[in-house]
Amino acid sequence: MEEQIVLFETAKLAQEKGFKSMDARTIITRSNYYNHLGVFRGDVTDLVRAQINEQDTTPFETIPAPTQSLLQKWLRETHDIHVQVLRVYTKEWKYVAEWGKQLPYLRGTLDPFDTYEEALEEALVQALNLIP
């Protein structure tokens, strides 16, 4: 079982809203997307090593690629935005998500998704859009 890395577009939006790959004390995420093209790199040190080995002088940009749970925690702790996914039964088991500033008053629910991760990804995008 592996932690789910957010999709490229979600990672770009998170970076625009202030998510960083490291703070003053710690590396928060080692996974990155490369050069705004959506090419995934598991560890930024691999990218630096490759650039040095190839003697490439072209600057590169990376976008931090957090796990869904890390981004969810960042939203909660930094912006007081809560995201939760619920399992519901209609004619079959599906997942819906809620997001908002206060748990009892979460914003709308999305259409049901087949997987928990799909519901969480969409809710993370909606939650990021609450940040001015």
mmCIF file with all atom_site columns, C-alpha atoms in Angstrom:
data_model
loop_
_atom_site.group_PDB
_atom_site.id
_atom_site.type_symbol
_atom_site.label_atom_id
_atom_site.label_alt_id
_atom_site.label_comp_id
_atom_site.label_asym_id
_atom_site.label_entity_id
_atom_site.label_seq_id
_atom_site.pdbx_PDB_ins_code
_atom_site.Cartn_x
_atom_site.Cartn_y
_atom_site.Cartn_z
_atom_site.occupancy
_atom_site.B_iso_or_equiv
_atom_site.pdbx_formal_charge
_atom_site.auth_seq_id
_atom_site.auth_comp_id
_atom_site.auth_asym_id
_atom_site.auth_atom_id
_atom_site.pdbx_PDB_model_num
ATOM 1   C CA . MET A 1 1   ? 0.000   0.000  0.000   1.00 0.00 ? 1   MET A CA 1
ATOM 2   C CA . GLU A 1 2   ? 1.421   3.364  -1.040  1.00 0.00 ? 2   GLU A CA 1
ATOM 3   C CA . GLU A 1 3   ? 0.554   6.954  -0.263  1.00 0.00 ? 3   GLU A CA 1
ATOM 4   C CA . GLN A 1 4   ? -1.142  8.650  -3.213  1.00 0.00 ? 4   GLN A CA 1
ATOM 5   C CA . ILE A 1 5   ? 0.779   11.582 -4.733  1.00 0.00 ? 5   ILE A CA 1
ATOM 6   C CA . VAL A 1 6   ? -1.475  14.428 -5.874  1.00 0.00 ? 6   VAL A CA 1
ATOM 7   C CA . LEU A 1 7   ? -1.960  14.940 -9.598  1.00 0.00 ? 7   LEU A CA 1
ATOM 8   C CA . PHE A 1 8   ? 0.163   17.488 -11.478 1.00 0.00 ? 8   PHE A CA 1
ATOM 9   C CA . GLU A 1 9   ? -2.602  20.103 -11.750 1.00 0.00 ? 9   GLU A CA 1
ATOM 10  C CA . THR A 1 10  ? -3.356  19.792 -8.019  1.00 0.00 ? 10  THR A CA 1
ATOM 11  C CA . ALA A 1 11  ? 0.357   20.175 -7.217  1.00 0.00 ? 11  ALA A CA 1
ATOM 12  C CA . LYS A 1 12  ? 0.567   23.327 -9.389  1.00 0.00 ? 12  LYS A CA 1
ATOM 13  C CA . LEU A 1 13  ? -2.468  24.820 -7.651  1.00 0.00 ? 13  LEU A CA 1
ATOM 14  C CA . ALA A 1 14  ? -1.069  23.945 -4.210  1.00 0.00 ? 14  ALA A CA 1
ATOM 15  C CA . GLN A 1 15  ? 2.213   25.685 -5.055  1.00 0.00 ? 15  GLN A CA 1
ATOM 16  C CA . GLU A 1 16  ? 0.303   28.765 -6.282  1.00 0.00 ? 16  GLU A CA 1
ATOM 17  C CA . LYS A 1 17  ? -1.533  28.815 -2.943  1.00 0.00 ? 17  LYS A CA 1
ATOM 18  C CA . GLY A 1 18  ? 1.712   28.685 -0.966  1.00 0.00 ? 18  GLY A CA 1
ATOM 19  C CA . PHE A 1 19  ? 2.568   25.013 -0.459  1.00 0.00 ? 19  PHE A CA 1
ATOM 20  C CA . LYS A 1 20  ? 6.350   24.596 -0.426  1.00 0.00 ? 20  LYS A CA 1
ATOM 21  C CA . SER A 1 21  ? 8.495   21.461 -0.555  1.00 0.00 ? 21  SER A CA 1
ATOM 22  C CA . MET A 1 22  ? 10.466  22.498 2.512   1.00 0.00 ? 22  MET A CA 1
ATOM 23  C CA . ASP A 1 23  ? 10.344  24.931 5.377   1.00 0.00 ? 23  ASP A CA 1
ATOM 24  C CA . ALA A 1 24  ? 13.176  26.359 7.477   1.00 0.00 ? 24  ALA A CA 1
ATOM 25  C CA . ARG A 1 25  ? 13.641  23.128 9.426   1.00 0.00 ? 25  ARG A CA 1
ATOM 26  C CA . THR A 1 26  ? 12.515  20.182 7.348   1.00 0.00 ? 26  THR A CA 1
ATOM 27  C CA . ILE A 1 27  ? 12.091  18.711 3.901   1.00 0.00 ? 27  ILE A CA 1
ATOM 28  C CA . ILE A 1 28  ? 8.345   18.259 3.676   1.00 0.00 ? 28  ILE A CA 1
ATOM 29  C CA . THR A 1 29  ? 8.202   16.342 0.420   1.00 0.00 ? 29  THR A CA 1
ATOM 30  C CA . ARG A 1 30  ? 10.890  14.744 -1.719  1.00 0.00 ? 30  ARG A CA 1
ATOM 31  C CA . SER A 1 31  ? 8.600   14.057 -4.670  1.00 0.00 ? 31  SER A CA 1
ATOM 32  C CA . ASN A 1 32  ? 8.348   16.670 -7.386  1.00 0.00 ? 32  ASN A CA 1
ATOM 33  C CA . TYR A 1 33  ? 7.033   17.349 -10.847 1.00 0.00 ? 33  TYR A CA 1
ATOM 34  C CA . TYR A 1 34  ? 9.731   18.613 -13.194 1.00 0.00 ? 34  TYR A CA 1
ATOM 35  C CA . ASN A 1 35  ? 9.783   21.764 -15.302 1.00 0.00 ? 35  ASN A CA 1
ATOM 36  C CA . HIS A 1 36  ? 6.052   22.516 -15.210 1.00 0.00 ? 36  HIS A CA 1
ATOM 37  C CA . LEU A 1 37  ? 5.519   19.684 -17.701 1.00 0.00 ? 37  LEU A CA 1
ATOM 38  C CA . GLY A 1 38  ? 4.020   17.181 -15.312 1.00 0.00 ? 38  GLY A CA 1
ATOM 39  C CA . VAL A 1 39  ? 6.992   14.820 -15.494 1.00 0.00 ? 39  VAL A CA 1
ATOM 40  C CA . PHE A 1 40  ? 7.123   13.113 -12.113 1.00 0.00 ? 40  PHE A CA 1
ATOM 41  C CA . ARG A 1 41  ? 10.394  12.661 -10.271 1.00 0.00 ? 41  ARG A CA 1
ATOM 42  C CA . GLY A 1 42  ? 10.401  10.657 -7.085  1.00 0.00 ? 42  GLY A CA 1
ATOM 43  C CA . ASP A 1 43  ? 13.269  12.504 -5.419  1.00 0.00 ? 43  ASP A CA 1
ATOM 44  C CA . VAL A 1 44  ? 14.577  15.978 -6.192  1.00 0.00 ? 44  VAL A CA 1
ATOM 45  C CA . THR A 1 45  ? 18.136  14.871 -5.372  1.00 0.00 ? 45  THR A CA 1
ATOM 46  C CA . ASP A 1 46  ? 17.965  12.480 -8.366  1.00 0.00 ? 46  ASP A CA 1
ATOM 47  C CA . LEU A 1 47  ? 17.101  15.446 -10.560 1.00 0.00 ? 47  LEU A CA 1
ATOM 48  C CA . VAL A 1 48  ? 20.008  17.536 -9.248  1.00 0.00 ? 48  VAL A CA 1
ATOM 49  C CA . ARG A 1 49  ? 22.392  14.600 -9.667  1.00 0.00 ? 49  ARG A CA 1
ATOM 50  C CA . ALA A 1 50  ? 21.201  14.039 -13.257 1.00 0.00 ? 50  ALA A CA 1
ATOM 51  C CA . GLN A 1 51  ? 21.678  17.697 -14.111 1.00 0.00 ? 51  GLN A CA 1
ATOM 52  C CA . ILE A 1 52  ? 25.234  17.725 -12.725 1.00 0.00 ? 52  ILE A CA 1
ATOM 53  C CA . ASN A 1 53  ? 26.106  14.474 -14.512 1.00 0.00 ? 53  ASN A CA 1
ATOM 54  C CA . GLU A 1 54  ? 24.851  15.800 -17.826 1.00 0.00 ? 54  GLU A CA 1
ATOM 55  C CA . GLN A 1 55  ? 26.640  19.131 -17.314 1.00 0.00 ? 55  GLN A CA 1
ATOM 56  C CA . ASP A 1 56  ? 23.342  20.781 -18.163 1.00 0.00 ? 56  ASP A CA 1
ATOM 57  C CA . THR A 1 57  ? 23.379  24.478 -17.385 1.00 0.00 ? 57  THR A CA 1
ATOM 58  C CA . THR A 1 58  ? 19.687  24.983 -18.156 1.00 0.00 ? 58  THR A CA 1
ATOM 59  C CA . PRO A 1 59  ? 17.893  25.962 -14.966 1.00 0.00 ? 59  PRO A CA 1
ATOM 60  C CA . PHE A 1 60  ? 15.126  23.623 -13.944 1.00 0.00 ? 60  PHE A CA 1
ATOM 61  C CA . GLU A 1 61  ? 12.024  24.250 -11.958 1.00 0.00 ? 61  GLU A CA 1
ATOM 62  C CA . THR A 1 62  ? 10.215  21.770 -9.814  1.00 0.00 ? 62  THR A CA 1
ATOM 63  C CA . ILE A 1 63  ? 6.752   21.710 -8.355  1.00 0.00 ? 63  ILE A CA 1
ATOM 64  C CA . PRO A 1 64  ? 6.431   19.913 -5.011  1.00 0.00 ? 64  PRO A CA 1
ATOM 65  C CA . ALA A 1 65  ? 4.290   16.789 -5.292  1.00 0.00 ? 65  ALA A CA 1
ATOM 66  C CA . PRO A 1 66  ? 2.899   16.078 -1.822  1.00 0.00 ? 66  PRO A CA 1
ATOM 67  C CA . THR A 1 67  ? 0.880   13.052 -0.873  1.00 0.00 ? 67  THR A CA 1
ATOM 68  C CA . GLN A 1 68  ? -2.856  13.589 -0.601  1.00 0.00 ? 68  GLN A CA 1
ATOM 69  C CA . SER A 1 69  ? -2.693  13.180 3.174   1.00 0.00 ? 69  SER A CA 1
ATOM 70  C CA . LEU A 1 70  ? 0.150   15.709 3.530   1.00 0.00 ? 70  LEU A CA 1
ATOM 71  C CA . LEU A 1 71  ? -1.737  18.290 1.476   1.00 0.00 ? 71  LEU A CA 1
ATOM 72  C CA . GLN A 1 72  ? -4.873  17.588 3.525   1.00 0.00 ? 72  GLN A CA 1
ATOM 73  C CA . LYS A 1 73  ? -2.874  18.161 6.732   1.00 0.00 ? 73  LYS A CA 1
ATOM 74  C CA . TRP A 1 74  ? -1.336  21.377 5.333   1.00 0.00 ? 74  TRP A CA 1
ATOM 75  C CA . LEU A 1 75  ? -4.789  22.724 4.469   1.00 0.00 ? 75  LEU A CA 1
ATOM 76  C CA . ARG A 1 76  ? -6.037  21.906 7.965   1.00 0.00 ? 76  ARG A CA 1
ATOM 77  C CA . GLU A 1 77  ? -3.060  23.227 9.928   1.00 0.00 ? 77  GLU A CA 1
ATOM 78  C CA . THR A 1 78  ? -2.112  26.235 7.795   1.00 0.00 ? 78  THR A CA 1
ATOM 79  C CA . HIS A 1 79  ? -5.499  27.450 6.537   1.00 0.00 ? 79  HIS A CA 1
ATOM 80  C CA . ASP A 1 80  ? -8.005  25.799 8.908   1.00 0.00 ? 80  ASP A CA 1
ATOM 81  C CA . ILE A 1 81  ? -9.674  24.157 5.908   1.00 0.00 ? 81  ILE A CA 1
ATOM 82  C CA . HIS A 1 82  ? -10.965 20.678 6.627   1.00 0.00 ? 82  HIS A CA 1
ATOM 83  C CA . VAL A 1 83  ? -11.407 17.961 4.016   1.00 0.00 ? 83  VAL A CA 1
ATOM 84  C CA . GLN A 1 84  ? -13.148 14.674 4.643   1.00 0.00 ? 84  GLN A CA 1
ATOM 85  C CA . VAL A 1 85  ? -14.269 11.749 2.531   1.00 0.00 ? 85  VAL A CA 1
ATOM 86  C CA . LEU A 1 86  ? -17.322 9.687  3.394   1.00 0.00 ? 86  LEU A CA 1
ATOM 87  C CA . ARG A 1 87  ? -18.356 6.272  2.163   1.00 0.00 ? 87  ARG A CA 1
ATOM 88  C CA . VAL A 1 88  ? -22.017 6.222  1.133   1.00 0.00 ? 88  VAL A CA 1
ATOM 89  C CA . TYR A 1 89  ? -24.361 3.631  -0.235  1.00 0.00 ? 89  TYR A CA 1
ATOM 90  C CA . THR A 1 90  ? -26.754 4.492  -3.039  1.00 0.00 ? 90  THR A CA 1
ATOM 91  C CA . LYS A 1 91  ? -27.150 1.449  -5.248  1.00 0.00 ? 91  LYS A CA 1
ATOM 92  C CA . GLU A 1 92  ? -23.530 0.564  -4.543  1.00 0.00 ? 92  GLU A CA 1
ATOM 93  C CA . TRP A 1 93  ? -20.750 1.838  -2.275  1.00 0.00 ? 93  TRP A CA 1
ATOM 94  C CA . LYS A 1 94  ? -19.275 5.161  -3.418  1.00 0.00 ? 94  LYS A CA 1
ATOM 95  C CA . TYR A 1 95  ? -17.256 8.003  -1.879  1.00 0.00 ? 95  TYR A CA 1
ATOM 96  C CA . VAL A 1 96  ? -18.234 11.649 -1.482  1.00 0.00 ? 96  VAL A CA 1
ATOM 97  C CA . ALA A 1 97  ? -16.144 14.513 -0.151  1.00 0.00 ? 97  ALA A CA 1
ATOM 98  C CA . GLU A 1 98  ? -16.774 17.613 1.901   1.00 0.00 ? 98  GLU A CA 1
ATOM 99  C CA . TRP A 1 99  ? -14.522 20.581 2.559   1.00 0.00 ? 99  TRP A CA 1
ATOM 100 C CA . GLY A 1 100 ? -14.683 23.889 4.382   1.00 0.00 ? 100 GLY A CA 1
ATOM 101 C CA . LYS A 1 101 ? -13.509 26.075 7.230   1.00 0.00 ? 101 LYS A CA 1
ATOM 102 C CA . GLN A 1 102 ? -15.459 24.401 10.041  1.00 0.00 ? 102 GLN A CA 1
ATOM 103 C CA . LEU A 1 103 ? -16.344 20.747 10.374  1.00 0.00 ? 103 LEU A CA 1
ATOM 104 C CA . PRO A 1 104 ? -20.058 21.158 11.127  1.00 0.00 ? 104 PRO A CA 1
ATOM 105 C CA . TYR A 1 105 ? -20.407 23.610 8.226   1.00 0.00 ? 105 TYR A CA 1
ATOM 106 C CA . LEU A 1 106 ? -18.478 21.947 5.456   1.00 0.00 ? 106 LEU A CA 1
ATOM 107 C CA . ARG A 1 107 ? -19.136 23.015 1.889   1.00 0.00 ? 107 ARG A CA 1
ATOM 108 C CA . GLY A 1 108 ? -21.120 20.913 -0.512  1.00 0.00 ? 108 GLY A CA 1
ATOM 109 C CA . THR A 1 109 ? -20.608 17.352 -1.423  1.00 0.00 ? 109 THR A CA 1
ATOM 110 C CA . LEU A 1 110 ? -19.325 16.327 -4.811  1.00 0.00 ? 110 LEU A CA 1
ATOM 111 C CA . ASP A 1 111 ? -20.908 13.705 -6.982  1.00 0.00 ? 111 ASP A CA 1
ATOM 112 C CA . PRO A 1 112 ? -19.978 10.218 -5.784  1.00 0.00 ? 112 PRO A CA 1
ATOM 113 C CA . PHE A 1 113 ? -16.645 8.727  -6.864  1.00 0.00 ? 113 PHE A CA 1
ATOM 114 C CA . ASP A 1 114 ? -15.673 5.095  -7.240  1.00 0.00 ? 114 ASP A CA 1
ATOM 115 C CA . THR A 1 115 ? -12.563 5.415  -5.084  1.00 0.00 ? 115 THR A CA 1
ATOM 116 C CA . TYR A 1 116 ? -11.607 7.235  -1.911  1.00 0.00 ? 116 TYR A CA 1
ATOM 117 C CA . GLU A 1 117 ? -8.544  8.734  -3.625  1.00 0.00 ? 117 GLU A CA 1
ATOM 118 C CA . GLU A 1 118 ? -10.564 10.221 -6.505  1.00 0.00 ? 118 GLU A CA 1
ATOM 119 C CA . ALA A 1 119 ? -12.964 11.867 -4.058  1.00 0.00 ? 119 ALA A CA 1
ATOM 120 C CA . LEU A 1 120 ? -10.106 13.184 -1.916  1.00 0.00 ? 120 LEU A CA 1
ATOM 121 C CA . GLU A 1 121 ? -8.211  14.591 -4.922  1.00 0.00 ? 121 GLU A CA 1
ATOM 122 C CA . GLU A 1 122 ? -11.230 16.569 -6.106  1.00 0.00 ? 122 GLU A CA 1
ATOM 123 C CA . ALA A 1 123 ? -11.972 17.810 -2.580  1.00 0.00 ? 123 ALA A CA 1
ATOM 124 C CA . LEU A 1 124 ? -8.357  18.959 -2.207  1.00 0.00 ? 124 LEU A CA 1
ATOM 125 C CA . VAL A 1 125 ? -8.708  21.018 -5.402  1.00 0.00 ? 125 VAL A CA 1
ATOM 126 C CA . GLN A 1 126 ? -11.956 22.555 -4.143  1.00 0.00 ? 126 GLN A CA 1
ATOM 127 C CA . ALA A 1 127 ? -10.369 23.292 -0.759  1.00 0.00 ? 127 ALA A CA 1
ATOM 128 C CA . LEU A 1 128 ? -7.306  24.911 -2.373  1.00 0.00 ? 128 LEU A CA 1
ATOM 129 C CA . ASN A 1 129 ? -9.670  27.167 -4.328  1.00 0.00 ? 129 ASN A CA 1
ATOM 130 C CA . LEU A 1 130 ? -10.960 28.550 -1.008  1.00 0.00 ? 130 LEU A CA 1
ATOM 131 C CA . ILE A 1 131 ? -7.541  30.138 -0.384  1.00 0.00 ? 131 ILE A CA 1
ATOM 132 C CA . PRO A 1 132 ? -7.418  33.686 -1.754  1.00 0.00 ? 132 PRO A CA 1
#
